[in-house]
CSV table of C-alpha atoms and ligand atoms in Angstrom, one decimal:
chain,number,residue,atom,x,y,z
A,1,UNK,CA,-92.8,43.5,-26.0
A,2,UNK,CA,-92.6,47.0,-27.6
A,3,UNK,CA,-90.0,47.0,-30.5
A,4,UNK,CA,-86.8,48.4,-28.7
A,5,UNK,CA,-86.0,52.1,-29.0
A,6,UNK,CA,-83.2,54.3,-29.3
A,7,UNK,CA,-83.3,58.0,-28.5
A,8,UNK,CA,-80.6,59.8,-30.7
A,9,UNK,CA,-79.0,63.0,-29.4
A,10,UNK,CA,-76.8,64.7,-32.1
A,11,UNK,CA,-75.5,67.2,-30.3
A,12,UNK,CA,-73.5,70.3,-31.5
A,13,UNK,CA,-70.3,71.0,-33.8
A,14,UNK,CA,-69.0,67.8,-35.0
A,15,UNK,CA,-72.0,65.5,-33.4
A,16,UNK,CA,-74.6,65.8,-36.1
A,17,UNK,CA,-72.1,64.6,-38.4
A,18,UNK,CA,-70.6,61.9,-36.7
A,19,UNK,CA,-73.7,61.3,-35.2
A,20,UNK,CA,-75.8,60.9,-39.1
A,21,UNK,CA,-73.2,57.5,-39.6
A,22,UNK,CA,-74.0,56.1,-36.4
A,23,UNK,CA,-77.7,56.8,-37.5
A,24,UNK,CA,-77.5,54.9,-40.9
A,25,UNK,CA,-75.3,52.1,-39.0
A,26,UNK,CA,-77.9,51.2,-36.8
A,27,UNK,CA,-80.6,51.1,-39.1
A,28,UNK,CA,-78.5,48.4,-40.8
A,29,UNK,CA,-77.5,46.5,-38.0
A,30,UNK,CA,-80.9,46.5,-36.3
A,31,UNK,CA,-83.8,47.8,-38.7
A,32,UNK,CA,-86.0,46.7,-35.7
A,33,UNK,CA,-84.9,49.5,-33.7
A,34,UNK,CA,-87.1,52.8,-33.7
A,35,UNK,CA,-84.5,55.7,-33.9
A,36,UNK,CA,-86.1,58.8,-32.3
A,37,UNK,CA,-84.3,62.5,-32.3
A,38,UNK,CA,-84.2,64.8,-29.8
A,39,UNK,CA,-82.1,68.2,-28.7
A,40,UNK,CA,-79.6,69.0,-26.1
A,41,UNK,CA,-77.2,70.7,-25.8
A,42,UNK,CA,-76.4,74.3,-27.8
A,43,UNK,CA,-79.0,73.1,-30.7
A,44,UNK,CA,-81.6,72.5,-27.3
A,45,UNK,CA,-80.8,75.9,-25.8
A,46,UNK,CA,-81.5,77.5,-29.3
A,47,UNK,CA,-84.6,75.9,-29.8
A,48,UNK,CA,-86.1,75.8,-26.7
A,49,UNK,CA,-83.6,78.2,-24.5
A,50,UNK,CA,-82.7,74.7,-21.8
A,51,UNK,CA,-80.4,72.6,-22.9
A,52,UNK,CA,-82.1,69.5,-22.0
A,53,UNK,CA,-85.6,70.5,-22.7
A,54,UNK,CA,-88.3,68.2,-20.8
A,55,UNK,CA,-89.5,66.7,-24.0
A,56,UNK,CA,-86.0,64.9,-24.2
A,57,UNK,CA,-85.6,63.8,-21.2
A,58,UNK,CA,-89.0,61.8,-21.4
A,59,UNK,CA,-88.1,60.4,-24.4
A,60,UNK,CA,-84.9,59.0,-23.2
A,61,UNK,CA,-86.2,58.0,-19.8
A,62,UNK,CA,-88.5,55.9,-22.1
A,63,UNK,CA,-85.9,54.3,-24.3
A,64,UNK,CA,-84.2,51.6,-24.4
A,65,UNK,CA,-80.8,53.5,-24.7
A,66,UNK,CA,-79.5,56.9,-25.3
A,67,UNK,CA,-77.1,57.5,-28.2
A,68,UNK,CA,-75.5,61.1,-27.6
A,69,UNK,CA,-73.1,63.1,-29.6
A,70,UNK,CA,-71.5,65.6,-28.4
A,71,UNK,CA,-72.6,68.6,-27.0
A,72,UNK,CA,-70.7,72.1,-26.4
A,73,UNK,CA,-70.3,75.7,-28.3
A,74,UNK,CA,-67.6,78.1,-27.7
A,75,UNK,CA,-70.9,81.1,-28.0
A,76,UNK,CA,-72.5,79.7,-24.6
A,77,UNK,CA,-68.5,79.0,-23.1
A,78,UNK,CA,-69.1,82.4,-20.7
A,79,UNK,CA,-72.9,81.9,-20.9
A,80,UNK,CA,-75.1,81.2,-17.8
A,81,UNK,CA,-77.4,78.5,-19.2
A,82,UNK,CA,-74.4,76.5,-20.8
A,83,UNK,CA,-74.7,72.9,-23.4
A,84,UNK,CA,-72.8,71.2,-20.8
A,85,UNK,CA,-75.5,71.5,-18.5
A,86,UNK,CA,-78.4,69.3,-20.2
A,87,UNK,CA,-75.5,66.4,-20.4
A,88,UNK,CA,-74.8,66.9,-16.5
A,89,UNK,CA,-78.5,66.5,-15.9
A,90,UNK,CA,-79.2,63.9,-18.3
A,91,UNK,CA,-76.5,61.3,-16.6
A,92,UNK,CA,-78.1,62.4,-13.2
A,93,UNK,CA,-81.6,61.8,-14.3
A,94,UNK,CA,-80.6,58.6,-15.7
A,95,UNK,CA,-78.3,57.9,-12.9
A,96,UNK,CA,-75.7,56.8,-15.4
A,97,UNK,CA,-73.4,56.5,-12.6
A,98,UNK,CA,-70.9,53.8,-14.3
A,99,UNK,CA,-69.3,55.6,-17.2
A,100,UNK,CA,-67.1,52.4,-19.0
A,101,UNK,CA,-64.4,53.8,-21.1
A,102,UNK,CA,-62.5,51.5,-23.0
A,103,UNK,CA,-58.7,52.2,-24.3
A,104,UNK,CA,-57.9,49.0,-27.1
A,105,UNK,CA,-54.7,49.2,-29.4
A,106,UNK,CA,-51.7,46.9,-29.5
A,107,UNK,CA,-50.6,45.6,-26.1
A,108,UNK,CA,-52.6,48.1,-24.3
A,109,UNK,CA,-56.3,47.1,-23.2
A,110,UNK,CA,-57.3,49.2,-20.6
A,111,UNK,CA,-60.9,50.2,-19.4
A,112,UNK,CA,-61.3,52.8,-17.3
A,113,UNK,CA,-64.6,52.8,-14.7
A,114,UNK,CA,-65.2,56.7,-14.0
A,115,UNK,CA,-67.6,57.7,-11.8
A,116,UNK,CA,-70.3,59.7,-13.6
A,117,UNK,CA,-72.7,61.3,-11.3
A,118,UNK,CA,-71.4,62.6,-8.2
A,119,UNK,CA,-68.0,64.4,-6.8
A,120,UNK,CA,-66.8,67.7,-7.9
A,121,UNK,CA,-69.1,68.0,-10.8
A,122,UNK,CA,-72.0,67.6,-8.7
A,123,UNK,CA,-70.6,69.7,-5.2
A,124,UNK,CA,-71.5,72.6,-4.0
A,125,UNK,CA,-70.5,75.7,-5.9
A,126,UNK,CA,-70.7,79.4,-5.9
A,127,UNK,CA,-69.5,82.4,-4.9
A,128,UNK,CA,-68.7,83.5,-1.9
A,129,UNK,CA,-69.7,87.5,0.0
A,130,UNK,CA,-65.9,88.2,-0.7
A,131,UNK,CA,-65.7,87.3,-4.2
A,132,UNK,CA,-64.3,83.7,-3.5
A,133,UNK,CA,-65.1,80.9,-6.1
A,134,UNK,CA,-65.6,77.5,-5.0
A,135,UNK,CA,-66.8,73.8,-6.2
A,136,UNK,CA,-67.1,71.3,-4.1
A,137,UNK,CA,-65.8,67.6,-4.0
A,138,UNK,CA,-68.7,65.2,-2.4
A,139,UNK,CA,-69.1,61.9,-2.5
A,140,UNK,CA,-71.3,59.7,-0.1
A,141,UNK,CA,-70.0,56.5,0.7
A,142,UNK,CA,-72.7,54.1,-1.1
A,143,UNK,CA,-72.0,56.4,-4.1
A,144,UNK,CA,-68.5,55.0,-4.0
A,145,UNK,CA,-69.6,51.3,-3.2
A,146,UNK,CA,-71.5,50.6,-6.2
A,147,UNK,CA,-69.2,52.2,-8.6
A,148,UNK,CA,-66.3,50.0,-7.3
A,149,UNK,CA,-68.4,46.8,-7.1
A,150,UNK,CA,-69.1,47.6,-11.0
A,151,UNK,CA,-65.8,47.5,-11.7
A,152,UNK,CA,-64.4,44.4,-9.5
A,153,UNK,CA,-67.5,42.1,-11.2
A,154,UNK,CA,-65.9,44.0,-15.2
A,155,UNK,CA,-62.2,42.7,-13.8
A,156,UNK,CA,-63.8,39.4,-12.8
A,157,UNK,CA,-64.5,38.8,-16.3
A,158,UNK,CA,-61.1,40.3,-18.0
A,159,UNK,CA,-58.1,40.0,-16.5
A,160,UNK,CA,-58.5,40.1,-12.6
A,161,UNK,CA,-56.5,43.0,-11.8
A,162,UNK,CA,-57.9,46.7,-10.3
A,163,UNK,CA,-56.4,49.8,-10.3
A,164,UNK,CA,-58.1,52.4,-7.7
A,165,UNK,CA,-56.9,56.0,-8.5
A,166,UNK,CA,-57.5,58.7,-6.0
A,167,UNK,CA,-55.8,61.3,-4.1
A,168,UNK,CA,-55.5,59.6,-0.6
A,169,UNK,CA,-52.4,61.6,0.5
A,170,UNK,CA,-54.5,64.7,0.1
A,171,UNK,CA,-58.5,64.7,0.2
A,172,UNK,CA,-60.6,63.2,2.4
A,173,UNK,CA,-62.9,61.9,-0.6
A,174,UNK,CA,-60.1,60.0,-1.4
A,175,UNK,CA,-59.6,58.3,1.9
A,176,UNK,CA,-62.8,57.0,1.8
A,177,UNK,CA,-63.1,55.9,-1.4
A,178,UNK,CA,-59.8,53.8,-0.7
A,179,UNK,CA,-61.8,52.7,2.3
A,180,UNK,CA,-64.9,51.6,0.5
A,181,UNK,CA,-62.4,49.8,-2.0
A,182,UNK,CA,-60.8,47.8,0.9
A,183,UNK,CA,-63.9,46.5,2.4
A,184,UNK,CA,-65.2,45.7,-0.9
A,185,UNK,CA,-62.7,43.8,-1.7
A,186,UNK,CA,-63.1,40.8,-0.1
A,187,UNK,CA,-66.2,39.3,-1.9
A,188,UNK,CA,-63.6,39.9,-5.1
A,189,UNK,CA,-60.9,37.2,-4.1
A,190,UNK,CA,-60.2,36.3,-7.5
A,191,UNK,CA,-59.5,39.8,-8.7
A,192,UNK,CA,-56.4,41.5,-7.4
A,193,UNK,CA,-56.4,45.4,-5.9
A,194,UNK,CA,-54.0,47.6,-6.4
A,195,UNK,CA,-54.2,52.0,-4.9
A,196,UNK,CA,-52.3,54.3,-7.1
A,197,UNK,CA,-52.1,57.9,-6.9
A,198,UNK,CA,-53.6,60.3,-9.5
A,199,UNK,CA,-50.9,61.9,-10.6
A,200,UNK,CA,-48.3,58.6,-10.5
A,201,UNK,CA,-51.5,57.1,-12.4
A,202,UNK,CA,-51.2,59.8,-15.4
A,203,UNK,CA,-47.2,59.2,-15.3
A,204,UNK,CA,-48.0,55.3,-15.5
A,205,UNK,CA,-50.7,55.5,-18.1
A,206,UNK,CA,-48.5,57.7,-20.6
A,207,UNK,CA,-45.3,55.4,-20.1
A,208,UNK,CA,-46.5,51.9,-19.7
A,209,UNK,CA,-50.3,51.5,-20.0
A,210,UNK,CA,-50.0,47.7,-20.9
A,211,UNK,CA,-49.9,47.3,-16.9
A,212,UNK,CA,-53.5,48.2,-16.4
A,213,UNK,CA,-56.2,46.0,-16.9
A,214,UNK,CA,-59.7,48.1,-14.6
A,215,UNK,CA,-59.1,51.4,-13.1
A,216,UNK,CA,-61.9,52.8,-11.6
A,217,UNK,CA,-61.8,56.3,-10.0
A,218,UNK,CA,-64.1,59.4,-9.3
A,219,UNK,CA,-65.7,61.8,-11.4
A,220,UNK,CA,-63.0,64.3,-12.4
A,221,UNK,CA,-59.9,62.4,-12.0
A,222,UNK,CA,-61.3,59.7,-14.8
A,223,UNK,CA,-62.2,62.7,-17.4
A,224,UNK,CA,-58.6,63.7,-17.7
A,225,UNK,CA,-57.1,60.0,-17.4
A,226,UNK,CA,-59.6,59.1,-20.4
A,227,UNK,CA,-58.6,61.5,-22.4
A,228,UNK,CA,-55.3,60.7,-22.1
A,229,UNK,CA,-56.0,56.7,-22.5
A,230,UNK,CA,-57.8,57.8,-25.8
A,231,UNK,CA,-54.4,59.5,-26.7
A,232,UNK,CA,-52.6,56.3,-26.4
A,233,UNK,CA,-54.9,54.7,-28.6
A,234,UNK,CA,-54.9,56.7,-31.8
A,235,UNK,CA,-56.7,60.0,-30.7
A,236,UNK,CA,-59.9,61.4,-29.2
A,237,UNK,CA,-61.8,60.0,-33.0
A,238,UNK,CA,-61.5,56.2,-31.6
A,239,UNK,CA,-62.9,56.6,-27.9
A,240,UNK,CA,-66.1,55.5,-27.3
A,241,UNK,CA,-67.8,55.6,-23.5
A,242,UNK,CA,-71.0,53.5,-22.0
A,243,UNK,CA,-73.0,55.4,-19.2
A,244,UNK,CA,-74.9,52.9,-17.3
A,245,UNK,CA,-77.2,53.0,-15.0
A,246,UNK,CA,-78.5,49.8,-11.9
A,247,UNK,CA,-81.9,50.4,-14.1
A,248,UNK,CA,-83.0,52.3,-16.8
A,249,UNK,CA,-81.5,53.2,-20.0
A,250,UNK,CA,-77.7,53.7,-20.7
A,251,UNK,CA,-76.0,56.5,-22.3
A,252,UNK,CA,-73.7,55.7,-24.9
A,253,UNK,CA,-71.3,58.6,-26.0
A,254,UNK,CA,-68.0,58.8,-27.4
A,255,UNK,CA,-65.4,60.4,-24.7
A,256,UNK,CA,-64.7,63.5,-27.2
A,257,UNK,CA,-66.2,67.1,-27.3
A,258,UNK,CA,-67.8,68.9,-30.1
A,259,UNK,CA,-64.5,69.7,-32.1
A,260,UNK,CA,-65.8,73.2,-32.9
A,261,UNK,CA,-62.1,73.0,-34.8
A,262,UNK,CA,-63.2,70.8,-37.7
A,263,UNK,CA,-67.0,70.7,-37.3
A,264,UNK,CA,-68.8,71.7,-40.5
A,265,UNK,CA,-66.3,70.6,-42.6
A,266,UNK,CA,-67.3,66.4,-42.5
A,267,UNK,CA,-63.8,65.2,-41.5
A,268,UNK,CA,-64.5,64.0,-37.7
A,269,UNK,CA,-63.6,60.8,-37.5
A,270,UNK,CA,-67.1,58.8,-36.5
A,271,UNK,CA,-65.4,56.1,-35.3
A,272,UNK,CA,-65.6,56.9,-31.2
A,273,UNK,CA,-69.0,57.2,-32.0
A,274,UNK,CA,-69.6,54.3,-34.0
A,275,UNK,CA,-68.2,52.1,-31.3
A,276,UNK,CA,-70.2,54.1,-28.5
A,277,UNK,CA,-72.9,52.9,-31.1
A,278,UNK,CA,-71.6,49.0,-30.4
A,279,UNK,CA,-71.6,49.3,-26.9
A,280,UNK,CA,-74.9,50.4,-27.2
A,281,UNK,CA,-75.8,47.0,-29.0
A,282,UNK,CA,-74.0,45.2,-26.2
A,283,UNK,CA,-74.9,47.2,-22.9
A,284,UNK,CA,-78.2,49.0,-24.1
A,285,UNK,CA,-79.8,46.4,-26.6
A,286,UNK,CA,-78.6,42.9,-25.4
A,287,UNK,CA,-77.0,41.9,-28.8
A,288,UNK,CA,-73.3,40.9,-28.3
A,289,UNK,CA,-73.2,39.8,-32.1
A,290,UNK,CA,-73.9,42.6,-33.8
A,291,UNK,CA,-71.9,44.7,-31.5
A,292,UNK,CA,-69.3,42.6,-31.9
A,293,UNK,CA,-69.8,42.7,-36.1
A,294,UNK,CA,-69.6,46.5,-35.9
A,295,UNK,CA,-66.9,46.6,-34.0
A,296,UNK,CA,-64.7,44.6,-36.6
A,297,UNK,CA,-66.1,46.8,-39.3
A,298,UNK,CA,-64.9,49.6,-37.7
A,299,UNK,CA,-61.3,48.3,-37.4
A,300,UNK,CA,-61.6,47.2,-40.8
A,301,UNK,CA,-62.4,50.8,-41.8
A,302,UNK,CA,-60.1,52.7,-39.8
A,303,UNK,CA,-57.2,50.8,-41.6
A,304,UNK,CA,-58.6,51.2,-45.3
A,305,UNK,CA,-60.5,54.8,-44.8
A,306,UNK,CA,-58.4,56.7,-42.0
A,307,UNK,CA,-59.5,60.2,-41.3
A,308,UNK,CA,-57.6,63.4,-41.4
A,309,UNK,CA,-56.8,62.3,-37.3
A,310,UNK,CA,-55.4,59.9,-38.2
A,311,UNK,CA,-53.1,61.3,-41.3
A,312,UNK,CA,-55.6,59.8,-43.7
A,313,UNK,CA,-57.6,62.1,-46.0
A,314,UNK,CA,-61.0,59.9,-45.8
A,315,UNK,CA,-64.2,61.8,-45.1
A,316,UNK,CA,-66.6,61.2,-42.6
A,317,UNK,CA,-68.9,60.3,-44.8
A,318,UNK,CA,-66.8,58.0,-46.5
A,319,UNK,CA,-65.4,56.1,-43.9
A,320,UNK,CA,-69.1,55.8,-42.7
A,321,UNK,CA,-69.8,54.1,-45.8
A,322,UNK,CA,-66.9,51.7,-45.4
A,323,UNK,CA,-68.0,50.5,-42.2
A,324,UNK,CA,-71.5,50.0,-43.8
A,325,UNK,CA,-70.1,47.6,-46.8
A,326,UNK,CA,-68.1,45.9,-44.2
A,327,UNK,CA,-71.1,44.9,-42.1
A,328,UNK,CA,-72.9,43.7,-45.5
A,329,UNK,CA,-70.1,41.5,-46.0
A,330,UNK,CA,-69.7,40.1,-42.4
A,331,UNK,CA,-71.6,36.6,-42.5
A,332,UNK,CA,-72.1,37.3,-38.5
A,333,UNK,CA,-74.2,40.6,-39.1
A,334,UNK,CA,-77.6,40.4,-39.4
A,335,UNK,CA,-78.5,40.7,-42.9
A,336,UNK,CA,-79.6,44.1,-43.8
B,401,NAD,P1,-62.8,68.1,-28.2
B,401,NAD,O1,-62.8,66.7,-27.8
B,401,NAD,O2,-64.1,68.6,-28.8
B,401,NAD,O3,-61.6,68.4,-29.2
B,401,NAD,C1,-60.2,68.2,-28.8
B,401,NAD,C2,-59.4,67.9,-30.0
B,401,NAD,O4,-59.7,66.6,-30.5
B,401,NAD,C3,-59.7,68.9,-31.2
B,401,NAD,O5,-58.5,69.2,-31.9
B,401,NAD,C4,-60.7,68.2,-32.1
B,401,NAD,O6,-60.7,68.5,-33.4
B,401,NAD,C5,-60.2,66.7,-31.9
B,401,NAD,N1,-61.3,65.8,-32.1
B,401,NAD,C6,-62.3,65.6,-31.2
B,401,NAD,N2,-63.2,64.7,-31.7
B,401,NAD,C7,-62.7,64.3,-32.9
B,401,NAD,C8,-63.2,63.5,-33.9
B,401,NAD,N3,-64.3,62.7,-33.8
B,401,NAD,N4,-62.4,63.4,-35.1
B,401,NAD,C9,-61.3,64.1,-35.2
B,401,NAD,N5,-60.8,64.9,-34.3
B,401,NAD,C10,-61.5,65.0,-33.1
B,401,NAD,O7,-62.5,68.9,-26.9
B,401,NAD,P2,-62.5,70.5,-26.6
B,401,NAD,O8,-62.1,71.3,-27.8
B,401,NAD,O9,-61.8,70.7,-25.3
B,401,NAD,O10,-64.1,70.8,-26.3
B,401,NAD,C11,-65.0,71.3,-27.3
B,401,NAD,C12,-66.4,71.3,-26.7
B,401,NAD,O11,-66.8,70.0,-26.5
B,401,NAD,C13,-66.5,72.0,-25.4
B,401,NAD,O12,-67.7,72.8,-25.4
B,401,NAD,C14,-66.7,70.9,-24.4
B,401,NAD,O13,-67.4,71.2,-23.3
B,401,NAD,C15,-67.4,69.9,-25.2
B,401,NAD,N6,-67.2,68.5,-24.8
B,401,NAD,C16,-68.3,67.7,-24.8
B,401,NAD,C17,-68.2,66.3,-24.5
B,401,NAD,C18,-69.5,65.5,-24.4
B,401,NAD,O14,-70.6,66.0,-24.9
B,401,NAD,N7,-69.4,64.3,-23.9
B,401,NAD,C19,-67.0,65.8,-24.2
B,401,NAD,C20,-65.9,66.6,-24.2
B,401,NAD,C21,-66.0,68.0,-24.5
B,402,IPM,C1,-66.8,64.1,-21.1
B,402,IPM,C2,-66.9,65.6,-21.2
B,402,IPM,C3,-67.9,66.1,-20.2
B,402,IPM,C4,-67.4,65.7,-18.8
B,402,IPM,C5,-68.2,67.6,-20.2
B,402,IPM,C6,-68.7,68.0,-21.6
B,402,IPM,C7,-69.3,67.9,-19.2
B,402,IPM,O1,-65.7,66.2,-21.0
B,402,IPM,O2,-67.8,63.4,-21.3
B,402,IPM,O3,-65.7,63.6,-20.9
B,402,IPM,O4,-66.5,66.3,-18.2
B,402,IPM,O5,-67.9,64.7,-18.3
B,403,MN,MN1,-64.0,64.8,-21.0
């Protein structure tokens, strides 16, 4: 077997920096792993004028995983070839249809299941003869039915309880995927189902988010409620995401943007990314261990080297760092 490799994606605004730590990280945690760079997103469309220009998505269809910053620049916001584009088509080419998006702190332990390639991102759009604007919210049944089976067999093996958000009362996408839900269910009689409405589901999550254990919903719906699970954790700096695939290699990318705010300036907190990087070890790479080993490092960081986010006054780099000593330290990493 080929030694396994990882296609790095840095991204734009904050990513490069955020995305350098996760570099050095997994060059200590696995110095097997080849580490190859490619462009998307604003840095793509300046190089190349597409944001996901063909020469990276070979290399990632040919990896072993896909480790992404972020991607995004307020100069292409109003632009017709956008950043945002490249990551669109990236998930679709890799059919990263399962987007995993854990929320950890205190009593709260939530992961939400967001569907990744389909629905309103993925409708329909345009313009209409009379100057009407319109997207379009399509999902086809199967679409639905393996995302949902995803996340019954992720409840299976936490705490048995599923949380279907959608807007039944309202859309017809909605009514089916509640449908889909309810057939599936069956073959999951350990794991108990429960329907909740988007909006009720935002209230829920801001006041008492101990209560969920898996929500899986569609596209849009689990963009805004992971954001605001991220919230509830400590911030947009701590929230990693796994996109994965039936086959093929994952994307793993934290759940925040490109923080045009603070980018340049090495204060982004790496840790979403560096625990997008564990994930990676987990999902992408088979190694439990030294996700696991990172992922204490991380904590272990955060607490002694918090980030500006955070009210700390800790550098990216420095916190990086941290995290680095951490894992020498850690009898259960691999030695470097
Ligand atoms: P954002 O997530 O970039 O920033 C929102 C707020 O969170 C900002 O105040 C920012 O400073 C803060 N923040 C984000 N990441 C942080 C970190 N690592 N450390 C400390 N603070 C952090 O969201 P936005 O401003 O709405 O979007 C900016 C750009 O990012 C847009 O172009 C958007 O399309 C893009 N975006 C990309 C992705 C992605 O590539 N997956 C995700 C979200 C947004
Ligand atoms: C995310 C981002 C992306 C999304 C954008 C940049 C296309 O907000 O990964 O959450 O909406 O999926
Ligand atoms: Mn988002």
């Amino acid at each position: 077997m080929p030694d396994p490799r990882v296609v790095l994606l840095p991204g734009d605004g904050a990513g490069p920096e955020v995305a350098e730590q996760a570099r050095l990280v997994l060059e200590l945690v696995a110095p097997d792993v080849e580490i190859e760079e490619q462009l998307i997103g604003a840095a793509a469309i300046r190089a190349t004028g597409d944001p996901l220009p063909a020469e990276t998505l070979e290399a990632c269809r040919g990896a072993s995983a896909v480790l992404k910053g972020p991607v995004g620049d307020p100069e292409f916001d109003a632009a017709d070839v956008r950043p945002e584009q490249g990551l669109l088509r990236l998930r679709a080419a890799l059919d990263a249809y399962a987007n995993l998006r854990p929320a950890v702190s205190g009593d709260i332990d939530v992961l939400i299941v967001r569907e990744l390639v389909g629905g309103l991102y993925f409708g329909s759009s345009g313009v209409r003869d009379d100057g009407t604007v319109f997207d379009t919210c399509e999902y086809h049944p199967n679409q639905v039915e393996r995302v949902v089976r995803r996340a019954f067999v992720l409840a299976q093996g936490r705490r048995g309880h599923l949380t279907s958000v959608d807007k039944a009362n309202v859309l017809e996408t909605s009514r089916m995927w509640r449908r889909v839900v309810n057939e599936v269910a069956p073959d999951f009689p350990d794991v108990q189902v429960e329907h909740v409405l988007v909006d009720n589901a935002a209230m829920q999550l801001a006041i008492a988010a101990q209560q969920f254990d898996v929500i899986v919903t569609e596209n849009m719906f689990g963009d805004i409620l992971s954001d605001l699970a991220a919230a509830l954790t400590g911030g947009l700096g701590l929230a990693p995401s796994a996109s994965l695939s039936d086959s093929g290699p994952g994307i793993f990318e934290p759940v925040h943007g490109s923080a045009p705010d603070i980018a340049g300036r090495g204060i982004a907190n790496p840790a979403a990314m560096l625990r997008s990087t564990a994930l990676l070890l987990e999902h992408g790479l088979g190694r439990p261990a030294e996700a696991r080993a990172l992922e204490r490092a991380v904590d272990a960081a955060l607490a002694a080297r918090p980030t500006p986010d955070l009210g700390g006054t800790a550098t990216t780099g420095e916190l990086g760092a941290f995290v680095r000593e951490q894992l020498a330290l850690d009898p259960a990493a691999p030695a470097p």
